[in-house]
Amino acid sequence: MTPPNPQEPAEVRKKTPSDFIFGKVIGEGSYSTVYLAQDVQTKKEFAIKVLKKKHIIREKKTESVMREKEVLRILGNSCPYFVNLYSTFQDYDSLYFVLTYAKNGELLKHINLHNKFNFECTQYYTAELVLALEYLHSKHIVHRDLKPENILFDHNFHIIITDFGSANIEKTDNQTNNGETDLITALENTRRRRSFVGTAQFVSPEMLQESESSAASDLWALGCIVYQMTCGHMPFVGGNEYFIFQKIIKLEYEFPDGFDKRAQDLVENLLVLEPNRRLGASDVVPYTSIREHQMFEGINWNDLGPPPLLSDSPYLIKSSGSNNFNSNQEPGLDRDIVTKLILKDMLPGAAPTKQAERKISRAGRKITDLTQEEIEKRLLAQQANPYNVFVEGNLILKQGLIDKRKGLFPRRRMFLLTFGPHLYYVDPSNMNFKGEIPWSSDMRTETKNFKIFFVHTPNRKYYLEDPEGYALEWCKAIDQVKEHYFPSEQALKD
Ligand code: ATP
């Protein structure tokens, strides 16, 4: 079997990994690692997605990689709401996609940091998404995996949609395709008959039942995203994919109290089982009927203006300055550099930094210091938390996204520290329960720096990384819960 060999458009000189200095790993997909990188000559920053050829072939993902490249080629740089593919190149082991660097990360992260968006932010980002979908669908492309993890924010907090690995390029009657697109379509049709694509919580009923998708499938996903921005959690949740799918095909979801009525009306008009009856789906000029919805009162569609501030958060957005790159680092991405970049934060030595110390909560109260009344109140409120289904009725004391490393590679998990005591973790991308760190009196935490911490159990050392830099908060919280259930001798004497 030969490695994928996408036909590259002619470039003046083909770039190579040595044209870039590779910085930190900014993301990890199932089949890729994404690095922040700097062009040696222009000093411009990019996100470079590196795909291991062997891995792609083994996992039969060649078609998806080719499709992503083809879609990005069609989209070009004429719409600012999509990631731009600047160049592609390959070496013996890997394929490289040089992409716009979305400095402010995933929409999902920002929804989680703020718990939910206020109306102004929801309105603005929904409007950007509508403009993006108008453009995408005018090019006969259906994304098919639109979700808050695939919507990134650029340096000015405008959206950048990414991940076209599941996209479908619809063929129009008068469209002439090159050979590559034909191949993709053929493969696509085979695949479509086999299984649904997308992510459980955002997948449309028609993709589940008939494995058919159209532009209206993205409108369904838009409804799910508006719902999540408005209240902080997804409309369809369940312990596993089967339950989620059941809810989707029965349109079984509810609006929590206080859900904005304008957003609710829009969601109800997008989450419609019959694809053609979704708002916008039958528009002669897409998506005039969505633009005219009451949700967008006051919006100037010709110029949305700057985004509203996502400012009511105590979290700092870490800016990417020139210190992202080590001045001594050689260009390129050989084995040594990869290992160095991945292990950089994990090497022994550095004590917690001053910055880390500052991040320790100032509040003196322990998270376990709760009255019965407070516990009951919080348990009631917790019912609206989509992760409530995983905690067996225990009160969630702290939750947050943590990168859990096994081997060299991290997996992002929602960690749930509860009374019980328990420390559960769930895959947030498909809401699958993954496991829990076992508690015992021998459990011990260790902070490496403001991001990295370890939980030692008798049988295993868990390598954890809080991308927001609150590792010390986590260790402190876990220690307090441990102290609550396994008081130290000193505490017993006191
Ligand atoms: P999966 O294959 O598991 O669905 P994915 O397709 O989202 O994952 P990638 O596209 O490789 O995987 O991206 C992995 C992560 O890297 C993203 O979730 C995002 O956080 C980050 N990322 C991807 N592209 C960019 C970019 N252009 N700028 C900044 N971060 C990015």
Coordinates of C-alpha atoms and ligand atoms in Angstrom, one line a residue:
M1 CA 0.0 0.0 0.0
T2 CA 1.4 3.4 -0.9
P3 CA 1.2 6.4 1.4
P4 CA -1.3 9.1 0.6
N5 CA 0.0 11.4 -2.1
P6 CA -2.3 14.3 -2.5
Q7 CA -1.6 16.2 -5.7
E8 CA 0.0 19.4 -4.4
P9 CA -0.8 22.7 -6.2
A10 CA 2.3 24.2 -7.8
E11 CA 4.2 26.4 -5.4
V12 CA 7.2 28.6 -6.1
R13 CA 9.3 26.4 -3.9
K14 CA 7.9 23.5 -1.9
K15 CA 8.2 24.2 1.8
T16 CA 9.8 21.7 4.1
P17 CA 9.8 21.2 7.9
S18 CA 13.1 23.1 8.0
D19 CA 11.4 26.3 6.9
F20 CA 9.7 26.4 10.3
I21 CA 10.7 26.5 14.0
F22 CA 8.3 24.2 15.8
G23 CA 7.0 25.3 19.2
K24 CA 4.5 23.9 21.6
V25 CA 1.9 21.2 20.8
I26 CA -1.4 23.1 20.6
G27 CA -3.7 20.3 19.9
E28 CA -4.0 16.6 19.5
G29 CA -6.5 14.9 17.1
S30 CA -7.1 11.2 16.7
Y31 CA -4.8 11.1 13.8
S32 CA -2.7 14.3 14.1
T33 CA -0.6 16.5 16.3
V34 CA -0.9 20.2 15.8
Y35 CA 2.1 22.4 16.6
L36 CA 2.5 26.2 16.8
A37 CA 5.2 27.0 14.3
Q38 CA 7.1 30.0 13.1
D39 CA 8.2 30.6 9.5
V40 CA 11.9 31.0 9.7
Q41 CA 12.0 33.8 7.1
T42 CA 8.8 35.8 7.7
K43 CA 8.5 35.0 11.5
K44 CA 4.8 34.5 10.9
E45 CA 3.1 32.1 13.2
F46 CA 1.1 29.1 11.9
A47 CA -0.6 26.0 13.2
I48 CA 1.1 23.0 11.5
K49 CA -1.0 19.8 11.6
V50 CA 1.3 16.8 11.3
L51 CA -0.2 13.5 10.2
K52 CA 1.7 10.3 10.5
K53 CA 1.3 8.5 7.1
K54 CA 1.5 5.0 8.7
H55 CA -1.1 5.8 11.2
I56 CA -3.5 7.2 8.6
I57 CA -3.1 4.2 6.3
R58 CA -3.5 1.8 9.2
E59 CA -6.7 3.5 10.4
K60 CA -8.0 3.9 6.8
K61 CA -8.2 7.7 7.1
T62 CA -6.6 8.5 3.7
E63 CA -9.9 9.5 2.2
S64 CA -10.7 11.8 5.1
V65 CA -7.3 13.5 4.8
M66 CA -7.7 14.0 1.1
R67 CA -11.2 15.4 1.6
E68 CA -10.0 17.9 4.2
K69 CA -7.3 19.1 1.9
E70 CA -9.6 19.3 -1.1
V71 CA -12.2 21.3 0.9
L72 CA -9.6 23.7 2.2
R73 CA -8.4 24.2 -1.3
I74 CA -11.9 25.0 -2.5
L75 CA -12.5 27.4 0.4
G76 CA -9.2 29.2 -0.2
N77 CA -8.8 32.4 1.8
S78 CA -11.8 34.2 0.5
C79 CA -13.9 33.8 3.7
P80 CA -12.3 34.8 7.1
Y81 CA -14.4 32.3 9.0
F82 CA -12.5 29.3 7.8
V83 CA -9.0 28.0 8.6
N84 CA -6.7 28.8 5.7
L85 CA -4.4 26.2 4.3
Y86 CA -1.2 28.0 3.3
S87 CA 0.7 25.1 2.1
T88 CA 1.1 21.3 2.3
F89 CA 4.2 19.2 2.1
Q90 CA 5.4 15.8 3.2
D91 CA 8.5 13.9 4.2
Y92 CA 9.0 10.2 4.5
D93 CA 6.9 9.7 7.6
S94 CA 4.4 12.6 7.7
L95 CA 2.1 14.9 5.9
Y96 CA 2.2 18.6 7.0
F97 CA -0.7 21.1 6.7
V98 CA 0.3 24.7 7.3
L99 CA -2.8 26.4 8.7
T100 CA -4.0 29.7 10.1
Y101 CA -3.1 29.8 13.8
A102 CA -6.2 30.2 15.8
K103 CA -4.6 31.8 18.8
N104 CA -7.6 31.8 21.2
G105 CA -8.4 28.1 21.0
E106 CA -11.7 26.3 20.9
L107 CA -15.2 27.8 21.4
L108 CA -15.8 24.8 23.7
K109 CA -13.1 26.0 26.0
H110 CA -14.6 29.5 26.2
I111 CA -18.2 28.2 26.8
N112 CA -16.8 26.0 29.6
L113 CA -14.7 28.8 31.1
H114 CA -17.8 31.1 31.3
N115 CA -20.2 28.3 32.0
K116 CA -22.4 29.8 29.3
F117 CA -22.4 32.9 27.0
N118 CA -24.6 36.0 27.6
F119 CA -27.1 36.9 24.9
E120 CA -24.9 39.4 23.2
C121 CA -22.1 36.9 22.7
T122 CA -24.4 34.1 21.7
Q123 CA -26.1 36.4 19.2
Y124 CA -22.8 37.6 17.8
Y125 CA -21.2 34.2 17.4
T126 CA -24.4 32.7 16.0
A127 CA -24.4 35.5 13.4
E128 CA -20.8 34.7 12.4
L129 CA -21.7 31.0 12.1
V130 CA -24.7 31.9 9.9
L131 CA -22.4 33.9 7.6
A132 CA -19.9 31.1 7.6
L133 CA -22.5 28.5 6.7
E134 CA -23.9 30.7 3.9
Y135 CA -20.5 30.8 2.4
L136 CA -19.7 27.1 2.9
H137 CA -23.0 25.9 1.5
S138 CA -22.7 28.3 -1.5
K139 CA -19.6 26.2 -2.3
H140 CA -21.7 23.0 -2.0
I141 CA -19.8 21.9 1.0
V142 CA -21.5 20.4 4.1
H143 CA -19.2 20.3 7.1
R144 CA -21.1 17.4 8.9
D145 CA -19.1 17.7 12.1
L146 CA -19.8 21.2 13.3
K147 CA -19.4 21.5 17.1
P148 CA -17.8 23.8 19.6
E149 CA -14.5 21.9 19.4
N150 CA -14.2 22.6 15.7
I151 CA -14.9 26.3 16.0
L152 CA -11.8 28.1 17.0
F153 CA -11.1 31.7 17.8
D154 CA -8.5 33.8 16.1
H155 CA -6.4 36.6 17.7
N156 CA -9.3 39.0 17.5
F157 CA -11.9 36.4 18.8
H158 CA -13.5 35.9 15.4
I159 CA -14.5 32.3 14.6
I160 CA -12.4 30.1 12.5
I161 CA -14.1 26.8 11.5
T162 CA -11.8 23.8 11.2
D163 CA -11.7 20.0 10.8
F164 CA -13.2 19.2 7.4
G165 CA -12.3 15.5 7.7
S166 CA -16.0 14.5 7.6
A167 CA -17.1 17.1 5.1
N168 CA -19.0 16.3 2.0
I169 CA -18.6 18.0 -1.3
E170 CA -21.9 17.9 -3.0
K171 CA -21.8 17.5 -6.7
T172 CA -24.0 19.9 -8.7
D173 CA -25.2 19.1 -12.2
N174 CA -23.0 21.6 -13.9
Q175 CA -20.0 21.1 -11.7
T176 CA -16.9 19.6 -13.3
N177 CA -14.7 17.8 -10.8
N178 CA -11.1 16.9 -11.0
G179 CA -10.2 13.3 -10.5
E180 CA -9.4 13.8 -6.8
T181 CA -13.0 15.0 -6.1
D182 CA -14.5 12.1 -8.0
L183 CA -12.5 9.7 -6.0
I184 CA -13.5 11.4 -2.7
T185 CA -17.2 11.3 -3.7
A186 CA -17.0 7.6 -4.6
L187 CA -15.3 6.7 -1.3
E188 CA -17.7 9.0 0.4
N189 CA -20.7 7.2 -0.9
T190 CA -19.4 3.8 0.2
R191 CA -18.6 5.2 3.6
R192 CA -21.9 6.9 3.9
R193 CA -23.7 3.6 3.5
R194 CA -21.6 2.1 6.2
S195 CA -21.8 4.4 9.1
F196 CA -22.7 7.9 10.3
V197 CA -20.1 10.5 10.6
G198 CA -19.8 13.3 13.0
T199 CA -20.0 13.5 16.8
A200 CA -22.8 11.8 18.7
Q201 CA -24.3 14.9 20.4
F202 CA -24.4 17.1 17.2
V203 CA -25.3 14.6 14.6
S204 CA -28.6 15.1 12.9
P205 CA -31.4 12.6 12.9
E206 CA -31.2 12.0 9.1
M207 CA -27.5 11.1 9.4
L208 CA -28.4 8.6 12.0
Q209 CA -31.3 7.0 10.3
E210 CA -30.7 7.2 6.5
S211 CA -27.0 8.0 6.7
E212 CA -28.0 10.9 4.4
S213 CA -26.7 14.4 5.0
S214 CA -27.3 17.8 3.4
A215 CA -26.7 21.4 4.2
A216 CA -29.6 21.1 6.6
S217 CA -27.5 18.8 8.7
D218 CA -25.2 21.7 9.5
L219 CA -28.3 23.8 10.4
W220 CA -29.2 21.1 13.0
A221 CA -25.7 21.3 14.4
L222 CA -26.1 25.1 14.5
G223 CA -29.2 24.6 16.6
C224 CA -27.2 22.4 19.1
I225 CA -24.4 25.0 19.3
V226 CA -26.8 27.9 19.9
Y227 CA -28.4 25.8 22.7
Q228 CA -24.9 25.1 24.2
M229 CA -23.7 28.7 24.0
T230 CA -27.0 29.9 25.7
C231 CA -27.1 27.4 28.6
G232 CA -23.6 25.9 28.8
H233 CA -24.5 22.3 28.0
M234 CA -25.6 20.2 25.0
P235 CA -29.2 19.5 24.3
F236 CA -28.8 15.8 23.8
V237 CA -26.8 14.0 26.5
G238 CA -26.8 10.5 27.8
G239 CA -24.5 7.9 29.4
N240 CA -23.6 6.5 26.0
E241 CA -24.1 7.0 22.3
Y242 CA -27.1 4.7 22.1
F243 CA -29.1 6.8 24.6
I244 CA -28.0 10.0 22.9
F245 CA -29.1 8.7 19.5
Q246 CA -32.4 7.7 20.9
K247 CA -33.0 11.2 22.3
I248 CA -32.0 12.8 19.0
I249 CA -34.4 10.7 16.8
K250 CA -37.2 11.3 19.3
L251 CA -36.3 15.0 19.6
E252 CA -36.1 14.6 23.3
Y253 CA -34.6 17.6 25.0
E254 CA -35.6 20.4 27.3
F255 CA -34.8 24.0 27.8
P256 CA -33.6 24.8 31.3
D257 CA -35.3 27.6 33.3
G258 CA -34.1 31.1 32.2
F259 CA -33.2 30.1 28.7
D260 CA -33.4 33.2 26.5
K261 CA -36.7 33.1 24.7
R262 CA -35.3 34.5 21.4
A263 CA -32.6 31.8 21.4
Q264 CA -35.1 29.2 22.3
D265 CA -37.3 30.1 19.3
L266 CA -34.3 29.8 17.0
V267 CA -33.2 26.5 18.4
E268 CA -36.7 25.1 18.1
N269 CA -36.8 26.1 14.5
L270 CA -33.4 24.5 13.8
L271 CA -33.8 21.3 15.8
V272 CA -36.6 20.0 13.5
L273 CA -36.6 16.3 12.6
E274 CA -37.6 16.9 9.0
P275 CA -34.4 18.5 7.4
N276 CA -36.4 20.5 4.8
R277 CA -38.5 22.2 7.5
R278 CA -35.5 23.5 9.4
L279 CA -35.3 27.3 9.4
G280 CA -33.3 28.4 6.3
A281 CA -33.4 24.9 4.6
S282 CA -35.9 26.0 2.0
D283 CA -34.6 29.6 1.5
V284 CA -34.3 30.7 -2.1
V285 CA -31.5 32.9 -0.9
P286 CA -29.8 31.2 2.0
Y287 CA -30.2 32.1 4.9
T288 CA -32.5 35.1 4.7
S289 CA -35.1 33.5 7.0
I290 CA -32.4 32.9 9.7
R291 CA -31.1 36.4 9.3
E292 CA -34.6 37.8 9.8
H293 CA -35.2 35.8 13.0
Q294 CA -35.8 37.9 16.2
M295 CA -32.6 36.5 17.6
F296 CA -30.7 38.9 15.3
E297 CA -32.5 42.1 16.1
G298 CA -30.0 45.0 15.9
I299 CA -27.4 42.9 13.9
N300 CA -26.0 44.6 10.8
W301 CA -25.4 41.7 8.5
N302 CA -23.1 43.8 6.2
D303 CA -20.8 44.5 9.1
L304 CA -21.0 42.6 12.3
G305 CA -18.4 44.8 13.9
P306 CA -15.9 43.7 16.5
P307 CA -16.9 40.8 18.8
P308 CA -18.3 41.5 22.2
L309 CA -15.9 40.9 25.1
L310 CA -15.9 37.5 26.7
S311 CA -14.7 39.4 29.7
D312 CA -16.7 38.3 32.7
S313 CA -14.3 35.5 33.2
P314 CA -11.7 35.2 36.0
Y315 CA -9.5 33.3 33.6
L316 CA -6.7 34.9 31.7
I317 CA -6.3 34.3 28.0
K318 CA -2.6 33.5 27.7
S319 CA -1.3 35.5 24.8
S320 CA 1.2 33.9 22.5
G321 CA 4.3 36.1 22.6
S322 CA 7.7 35.7 21.1
N323 CA 8.6 33.4 24.0
N324 CA 6.7 30.6 22.3
F325 CA 9.9 29.7 20.5
N326 CA 13.2 28.8 22.0
S327 CA 15.8 31.1 20.4
N328 CA 18.3 28.2 20.3
Q329 CA 16.0 25.8 18.6
E330 CA 16.8 24.4 15.2
P331 CA 14.2 24.6 12.4
G332 CA 12.5 21.3 11.5
L333 CA 10.8 18.5 13.3
D334 CA 13.0 15.5 13.7
R335 CA 12.6 12.9 16.4
D336 CA 14.6 14.7 19.0
I337 CA 12.7 17.9 18.6
V338 CA 9.3 16.1 18.8
T339 CA 10.4 14.4 22.0
K340 CA 11.8 17.6 23.5
L341 CA 8.5 19.5 22.7
I342 CA 6.3 16.9 24.1
L343 CA 8.3 16.3 27.2
K344 CA 9.3 19.9 27.8
D345 CA 6.9 20.6 30.6
M346 CA 7.3 17.2 32.2
L347 CA 11.1 17.2 32.8
P348 CA 12.0 17.2 36.5
G349 CA 13.6 20.2 38.1
A350 CA 11.5 23.2 38.1
A351 CA 9.7 24.0 41.3
P352 CA 6.3 25.6 41.0
T353 CA 6.8 29.1 39.6
K354 CA 5.8 32.4 41.1
Q355 CA 3.0 32.6 38.6
A356 CA 1.8 29.2 39.8
E357 CA 1.9 30.4 43.4
R358 CA -0.3 33.3 42.5
K359 CA -2.9 31.0 41.0
I360 CA -3.6 29.4 44.3
S361 CA -7.1 30.3 45.4
R362 CA -7.2 33.1 48.0
A363 CA -10.3 31.9 49.5
G364 CA -9.5 30.3 52.9
R365 CA -12.5 28.0 52.9
K366 CA -12.1 24.3 52.0
I367 CA -14.2 23.0 49.2
T368 CA -15.5 20.3 51.6
D369 CA -16.8 22.9 54.1
L370 CA -20.4 22.7 53.1
T371 CA -23.6 22.7 55.2
Q372 CA -26.3 20.1 54.6
E373 CA -28.4 22.9 53.2
E374 CA -25.7 24.0 50.8
I375 CA -25.1 20.4 49.6
E376 CA -28.8 19.9 48.9
K377 CA -29.1 23.2 47.0
R378 CA -26.0 22.3 44.9
L379 CA -27.2 18.8 44.2
L380 CA -30.5 20.3 42.9
A381 CA -28.6 22.8 40.6
Q382 CA -26.3 20.0 39.5
Q383 CA -29.2 18.3 37.7
A384 CA -28.7 20.8 34.9
N385 CA -25.1 19.8 34.6
P386 CA -24.6 17.4 31.6
Y387 CA -21.9 15.6 33.6
N388 CA -24.4 14.8 36.4
V389 CA -25.2 11.5 34.8
F390 CA -21.7 10.2 35.4
V391 CA -21.3 11.0 39.2
E392 CA -23.7 8.4 40.7
G393 CA -25.6 11.0 42.6
N394 CA -22.5 12.5 44.3
L395 CA -22.0 16.2 44.7
I396 CA -19.5 17.6 42.2
L397 CA -17.0 19.7 44.2
K398 CA -14.8 20.7 41.3
Q399 CA -14.8 20.0 37.6
G400 CA -12.6 21.0 34.7
L401 CA -10.9 19.9 31.5
I402 CA -7.6 18.2 32.1
D403 CA -5.2 16.6 29.7
K404 CA -4.5 13.1 30.9
R405 CA -1.3 11.7 29.5
K406 CA -0.9 8.0 28.9
G407 CA 2.4 7.3 27.2
L408 CA 3.5 10.4 25.4
F409 CA 0.1 11.6 24.2
P410 CA -2.5 13.5 26.2
R411 CA -6.3 13.0 26.0
R412 CA -8.6 15.8 27.1
R413 CA -11.0 14.7 29.8
M414 CA -13.6 16.3 32.0
F415 CA -12.5 15.6 35.5
L416 CA -15.1 15.5 38.2
L417 CA -14.0 15.6 41.8
T418 CA -16.9 14.6 44.1
F419 CA -17.8 13.7 47.6
G420 CA -17.7 9.9 47.9
P421 CA -14.8 10.5 47.4
H422 CA -14.4 10.1 43.6
L423 CA -12.3 11.6 40.8
Y424 CA -14.1 10.6 37.6
Y425 CA -13.1 11.4 34.1
V426 CA -15.2 11.6 31.0
D427 CA -14.4 12.1 27.3
P428 CA -16.1 15.4 26.6
S429 CA -16.1 15.0 22.8
N430 CA -18.5 12.0 22.9
M431 CA -19.6 12.2 26.6
N432 CA -18.3 8.7 27.2
F433 CA -17.4 7.7 30.8
K434 CA -13.7 6.8 30.8
G435 CA -12.9 5.8 34.4
E436 CA -11.9 7.2 37.8
I437 CA -8.7 7.5 39.7
P438 CA -9.0 5.1 42.7
W439 CA -9.0 6.7 46.1
S440 CA -7.1 5.4 49.1
S441 CA -5.4 6.8 52.1
D442 CA -2.1 6.3 50.1
M443 CA -3.2 8.6 47.3
R444 CA -0.9 11.6 47.0
T445 CA -0.8 14.7 44.8
E446 CA 2.4 16.4 43.4
T447 CA 2.5 19.7 41.6
K448 CA 5.2 20.0 38.9
N449 CA 4.4 23.5 37.7
F450 CA 1.3 25.7 37.2
K451 CA 0.0 23.3 34.5
I452 CA 1.3 19.9 35.3
F453 CA 0.5 17.8 38.3
F454 CA 0.6 14.1 39.3
V455 CA -1.8 12.0 41.3
H456 CA 0.1 9.0 42.8
T457 CA -1.9 5.9 43.7
P458 CA -0.3 2.7 44.9
N459 CA -0.5 1.2 41.5
R460 CA -0.1 4.1 39.1
K461 CA 1.1 7.6 38.7
Y462 CA -1.4 9.8 36.7
Y463 CA 0.2 12.6 34.6
L464 CA -2.3 15.4 34.4
E465 CA -2.1 18.8 32.8
D466 CA -4.6 21.7 33.4
P467 CA -4.4 23.7 30.2
E468 CA -5.6 26.8 32.1
G469 CA -2.8 26.6 34.6
Y470 CA -4.7 25.9 37.7
A471 CA -2.7 22.7 38.7
L472 CA -2.2 23.9 42.2
E473 CA -5.9 24.5 42.7
W474 CA -6.5 20.9 41.6
C475 CA -4.0 19.5 44.0
K476 CA -5.3 21.6 46.8
A477 CA -8.9 20.5 46.1
I478 CA -7.9 16.8 45.9
D479 CA -5.9 17.1 49.1
Q480 CA -8.9 18.7 50.9
V481 CA -11.2 15.9 49.8
K482 CA -8.6 13.3 50.9
E483 CA -8.2 15.1 54.3
H484 CA -12.0 15.0 54.6
Y485 CA -12.2 11.2 54.3
F486 CA -8.7 10.2 55.5
P487 CA -7.8 12.8 58.1
S488 CA -4.1 13.0 58.9
E489 CA -2.9 12.2 62.4
Q490 CA -2.3 15.9 63.0
A491 CA -5.8 16.8 62.1
L492 CA -7.2 14.1 64.3
K493 CA -5.2 15.5 67.3
D494 CA -6.5 19.0 66.5
Ligands
ATP1 P1 -10.2 14.4 15.8 O1 -9.5 13.8 14.6 O2 -10.0 13.6 17.0 O3 -11.7 14.7 15.5 P2 -9.5 16.9 15.2 O4 -9.8 16.6 13.8 O5 -10.2 18.1 15.8 O6 -9.5 15.7 16.1 P3 -7.1 18.4 14.6 O7 -7.8 19.1 13.5 O8 -5.9 17.7 14.3 O9 -7.9 17.2 15.2 O10 -7.0 19.3 15.8 C1 -6.6 18.9 17.1 C2 -6.7 20.1 18.0 O11 -5.7 21.0 17.7 C3 -8.0 20.9 17.9 O12 -9.0 20.4 18.7 C4 -7.6 22.3 18.2 O13 -7.6 22.4 19.6 C5 -6.1 22.3 17.8 N1 -6.0 23.0 16.5 C6 -6.3 22.5 15.3 N2 -6.1 23.4 14.3 C7 -5.7 24.5 14.9 C8 -5.4 25.8 14.4 N3 -5.5 26.1 13.1 N4 -5.1 26.8 15.4 C9 -5.0 26.5 16.7 N5 -5.3 25.3 17.2 C10 -5.7 24.3 16.3

